[in-house]
Every structure is written in C-alpha cells, then in structure tokens.
PDB file of C-alpha atoms in Angstrom:
ATOM      1  CA  UNK A   1    -265.013-160.155  50.787  1.00 58.00           C
ATOM      2  CA  UNK A   2    -266.739-159.900  54.157  1.00 72.00           C
ATOM      3  CA  UNK A   3    -270.364-159.315  55.072  1.00 82.00           C
ATOM      4  CA  UNK A   4    -271.061-155.621  55.556  1.00 90.00           C
ATOM      5  CA  UNK A   5    -268.007-154.441  53.595  1.00 92.00           C
ATOM      6  CA  UNK A   6    -268.790-152.961  50.184  1.00 94.00           C
ATOM      7  CA  UNK A   7    -266.306-152.660  47.358  1.00 94.00           C
ATOM      8  CA  UNK A   8    -266.372-150.147  44.501  1.00 96.00           C
ATOM      9  CA  UNK A   9    -264.118-150.632  41.478  1.00 96.00           C
ATOM     10  CA  UNK A  10    -263.451-147.932  38.864  1.00 97.00           C
ATOM     11  CA  UNK A  11    -260.888-148.977  36.235  1.00 96.00           C
ATOM     12  CA  UNK A  12    -260.097-147.098  33.031  1.00 95.00           C
ATOM     13  CA  UNK A  13    -259.254-149.320  30.052  1.00 93.00           C
ATOM     14  CA  UNK A  14    -255.452-149.558  29.892  1.00 92.00           C
ATOM     15  CA  UNK A  15    -253.017-151.557  27.774  1.00 91.00           C
ATOM     16  CA  UNK A  16    -249.924-152.988  29.494  1.00 91.00           C
ATOM     17  CA  UNK A  17    -247.770-155.989  28.738  1.00 92.00           C
ATOM     18  CA  UNK A  18    -248.548-159.272  30.462  1.00 94.00           C
ATOM     19  CA  UNK A  19    -245.620-159.190  32.909  1.00 94.00           C
ATOM     20  CA  UNK A  20    -246.543-155.685  34.071  1.00 94.00           C
ATOM     21  CA  UNK A  21    -250.208-156.645  34.432  1.00 94.00           C
ATOM     22  CA  UNK A  22    -249.302-159.690  36.547  1.00 96.00           C
ATOM     23  CA  UNK A  23    -247.068-157.641  38.851  1.00 96.00           C
ATOM     24  CA  UNK A  24    -249.713-154.939  39.273  1.00 97.00           C
ATOM     25  CA  UNK A  25    -252.355-157.586  39.918  1.00 96.00           C
ATOM     26  CA  UNK A  26    -250.256-159.244  42.633  1.00 97.00           C
ATOM     27  CA  UNK A  27    -249.583-155.909  44.358  1.00 97.00           C
ATOM     28  CA  UNK A  28    -253.250-154.908  44.291  1.00 97.00           C
ATOM     29  CA  UNK A  29    -254.296-158.360  45.486  1.00 96.00           C
ATOM     30  CA  UNK A  30    -252.074-157.978  48.562  1.00 95.00           C
ATOM     31  CA  UNK A  31    -253.299-154.431  49.241  1.00 95.00           C
ATOM     32  CA  UNK A  32    -256.975-155.411  48.902  1.00 95.00           C
ATOM     33  CA  UNK A  33    -256.480-158.509  51.055  1.00 92.00           C
ATOM     34  CA  UNK A  34    -254.881-156.362  53.769  1.00 91.00           C
ATOM     35  CA  UNK A  35    -257.787-153.914  53.631  1.00 92.00           C
ATOM     36  CA  UNK A  36    -260.340-156.700  54.034  1.00 91.00           C
ATOM     37  CA  UNK A  37    -258.391-158.400  56.839  1.00 89.00           C
ATOM     38  CA  UNK A  38    -257.314-155.396  58.897  1.00 90.00           C
ATOM     39  CA  UNK A  39    -259.237-152.207  58.076  1.00 92.00           C
ATOM     40  CA  UNK A  40    -262.564-153.109  59.621  1.00 92.00           C
ATOM     41  CA  UNK A  41    -261.577-154.826  62.831  1.00 87.00           C
ATOM     42  CA  UNK A  42    -264.473-154.411  65.271  1.00 84.00           C
ATOM     43  CA  UNK A  43    -266.594-152.672  62.613  1.00 88.00           C
ATOM     44  CA  UNK A  44    -269.766-154.161  61.152  1.00 88.00           C
ATOM     45  CA  UNK A  45    -269.528-152.324  57.835  1.00 93.00           C
ATOM     46  CA  UNK A  46    -267.148-150.432  55.617  1.00 95.00           C
ATOM     47  CA  UNK A  47    -266.151-149.436  52.099  1.00 96.00           C
ATOM     48  CA  UNK A  48    -263.076-150.295  50.028  1.00 96.00           C
ATOM     49  CA  UNK A  49    -262.528-148.522  46.712  1.00 97.00           C
ATOM     50  CA  UNK A  50    -260.119-149.320  43.880  1.00 98.00           C
ATOM     51  CA  UNK A  51    -259.496-146.685  41.220  1.00 98.00           C
ATOM     52  CA  UNK A  52    -257.124-147.265  38.314  1.00 97.00           C
ATOM     53  CA  UNK A  53    -256.361-144.540  35.781  1.00 97.00           C
ATOM     54  CA  UNK A  54    -253.777-143.426  33.249  1.00 95.00           C
ATOM     55  CA  UNK A  55    -251.517-140.603  34.425  1.00 93.00           C
ATOM     56  CA  UNK A  56    -250.798-137.499  32.356  1.00 92.00           C
ATOM     57  CA  UNK A  57    -247.348-138.832  31.452  1.00 90.00           C
ATOM     58  CA  UNK A  58    -248.749-142.156  30.184  1.00 89.00           C
ATOM     59  CA  UNK A  59    -248.081-144.190  33.322  1.00 94.00           C
ATOM     60  CA  UNK A  60    -250.686-145.779  35.566  1.00 96.00           C
ATOM     61  CA  UNK A  61    -252.010-144.920  39.025  1.00 97.00           C
ATOM     62  CA  UNK A  62    -253.967-147.309  41.226  1.00 98.00           C
ATOM     63  CA  UNK A  63    -255.495-146.088  44.470  1.00 98.00           C
ATOM     64  CA  UNK A  64    -257.021-148.293  47.135  1.00 97.00           C
ATOM     65  CA  UNK A  65    -258.892-146.467  49.883  1.00 97.00           C
ATOM     66  CA  UNK A  66    -260.880-147.713  52.830  1.00 96.00           C
ATOM     67  CA  UNK A  67    -262.913-146.093  55.565  1.00 95.00           C
ATOM     68  CA  UNK A  68    -261.674-148.423  58.265  1.00 94.00           C
ATOM     69  CA  UNK A  69    -259.622-147.920  61.417  1.00 93.00           C
ATOM     70  CA  UNK A  70    -256.488-146.704  59.611  1.00 90.00           C
ATOM     71  CA  UNK A  71    -252.895-147.638  60.182  1.00 85.00           C
ATOM     72  CA  UNK A  72    -251.728-147.765  63.779  1.00 82.00           C
ATOM     73  CA  UNK A  73    -249.517-144.836  64.821  1.00 82.00           C
ATOM     74  CA  UNK A  74    -245.929-145.439  63.794  1.00 82.00           C
ATOM     75  CA  UNK A  75    -246.783-148.303  61.437  1.00 83.00           C
ATOM     76  CA  UNK A  76    -245.124-148.457  58.032  1.00 84.00           C
ATOM     77  CA  UNK A  77    -246.018-150.710  55.129  1.00 87.00           C
ATOM     78  CA  UNK A  78    -244.726-152.345  53.091  1.00 87.00           C
ATOM     79  CA  UNK A  79    -241.810-153.428  55.210  1.00 82.00           C
ATOM     80  CA  UNK A  80    -239.557-156.438  55.338  1.00 79.00           C
ATOM     81  CA  UNK A  81    -241.146-157.818  58.524  1.00 85.00           C
ATOM     82  CA  UNK A  82    -243.764-159.864  56.676  1.00 86.00           C
ATOM     83  CA  UNK A  83    -243.799-161.960  53.537  1.00 89.00           C
ATOM     84  CA  UNK A  84    -246.499-159.838  51.888  1.00 88.00           C
ATOM     85  CA  UNK A  85    -244.519-156.636  52.423  1.00 89.00           C
ATOM     86  CA  UNK A  86    -241.338-158.187  51.020  1.00 92.00           C
ATOM     87  CA  UNK A  87    -243.200-159.458  47.956  1.00 93.00           C
ATOM     88  CA  UNK A  88    -244.808-156.062  47.334  1.00 94.00           C
ATOM     89  CA  UNK A  89    -241.435-154.300  47.704  1.00 95.00           C
ATOM     90  CA  UNK A  90    -239.860-156.658  45.164  1.00 94.00           C
ATOM     91  CA  UNK A  91    -242.740-156.289  42.705  1.00 96.00           C
ATOM     92  CA  UNK A  92    -242.591-152.487  42.969  1.00 96.00           C
ATOM     93  CA  UNK A  93    -238.829-152.521  42.373  1.00 95.00           C
ATOM     94  CA  UNK A  94    -239.331-154.692  39.292  1.00 94.00           C
ATOM     95  CA  UNK A  95    -241.835-152.168  37.922  1.00 96.00           C
ATOM     96  CA  UNK A  96    -239.796-149.144  39.035  1.00 96.00           C
ATOM     97  CA  UNK A  97    -243.061-148.169  40.737  1.00 97.00           C
ATOM     98  CA  UNK A  98    -243.675-146.199  43.881  1.00 96.00           C
ATOM     99  CA  UNK A  99    -246.089-147.238  46.599  1.00 96.00           C
ATOM    100  CA  UNK A 100    -247.271-144.670  49.107  1.00 95.00           C
ATOM    101  CA  UNK A 101    -249.352-145.620  52.142  1.00 94.00           C
ATOM    102  CA  UNK A 102    -250.945-142.810  54.120  1.00 93.00           C
ATOM    103  CA  UNK A 103    -253.525-142.411  56.811  1.00 90.00           C
ATOM    104  CA  UNK A 104    -256.557-140.575  55.487  1.00 85.00           C
ATOM    105  CA  UNK A 105    -259.087-138.508  57.408  1.00 86.00           C
ATOM    106  CA  UNK A 106    -260.795-141.883  57.779  1.00 90.00           C
ATOM    107  CA  UNK A 107    -259.012-145.128  56.964  1.00 94.00           C
ATOM    108  CA  UNK A 108    -256.015-145.764  54.769  1.00 95.00           C
ATOM    109  CA  UNK A 109    -254.986-144.653  51.271  1.00 96.00           C
ATOM    110  CA  UNK A 110    -252.586-146.754  49.201  1.00 96.00           C
ATOM    111  CA  UNK A 111    -251.309-145.207  45.967  1.00 97.00           C
ATOM    112  CA  UNK A 112    -249.353-147.220  43.404  1.00 98.00           C
ATOM    113  CA  UNK A 113    -247.704-145.232  40.608  1.00 97.00           C
ATOM    114  CA  UNK A 114    -246.279-147.236  37.718  1.00 97.00           C
ATOM    115  CA  UNK A 115    -244.210-145.263  35.196  1.00 94.00           C
ATOM    116  CA  UNK A 116    -244.339-145.680  31.439  1.00 84.00           C
ATOM    117  CA  UNK A 117    -242.528-148.870  30.458  1.00 74.00           C
ATOM    118  CA  UNK A 118    -239.296-148.267  28.552  1.00 63.00           C
TER     119      UNK A 118
END
C-alpha cells in the first residue's frame, strides 16, 4: 500500500474451486494494484474498498472502489494496450465473468461478476 491510503476489505465467506479462486485473485490483484498506482496521483490520502459477496443467483460479485482522481475522459480498461489489461481480459473470459469499470461521483468503480460454475 502507500502512506495515506487506507484500505477496507469486506468479504463474505464463499466456496469456489481452486482454479476459480486463483483467477479471481489475479484479477483483483491487478485491479487493486492499478488503484494504488494511479488513483491517488497528486493526492496525499485516499480510500480503496474491496467488497466480495454472493449474488442472488449463486454467483459472486467483487467490487473495488476508490475515491481517487477517476479514469481520464475517454479511457477504457481493460484493453489490449497493456499486459495487465490483456491478462485480465483472458482471465475474465476463462471465468465467463464480466468486468465493468465506471467513473463514480468520486473515483473509479470496478465490478467483477462471476457466474455460477457449471
């Protein structure tokens, strides 16, 4: 982490197979790393939150939010321009998951939805 940036983690107990857990962990690692590296440029403090919960249909939702500077206008992520984006795209495809990145009122919101495994 970085000095001045707090992190809150709220995770419901969930059972998933090892391969799914590894893929989810790699995606969230990339998202959290991006938040720490980019969200608080020129800011002395900030907050990153991770919330993981079971969805009504038995899938899983992970949300990473920050109160940083937000995505630049016109920016999209993940994209194939960088290695991290390509890795995240591939991991999401392997999980049949969706990843939505939006600009919040303050900062960025990343939502990962992983469906029930077949």
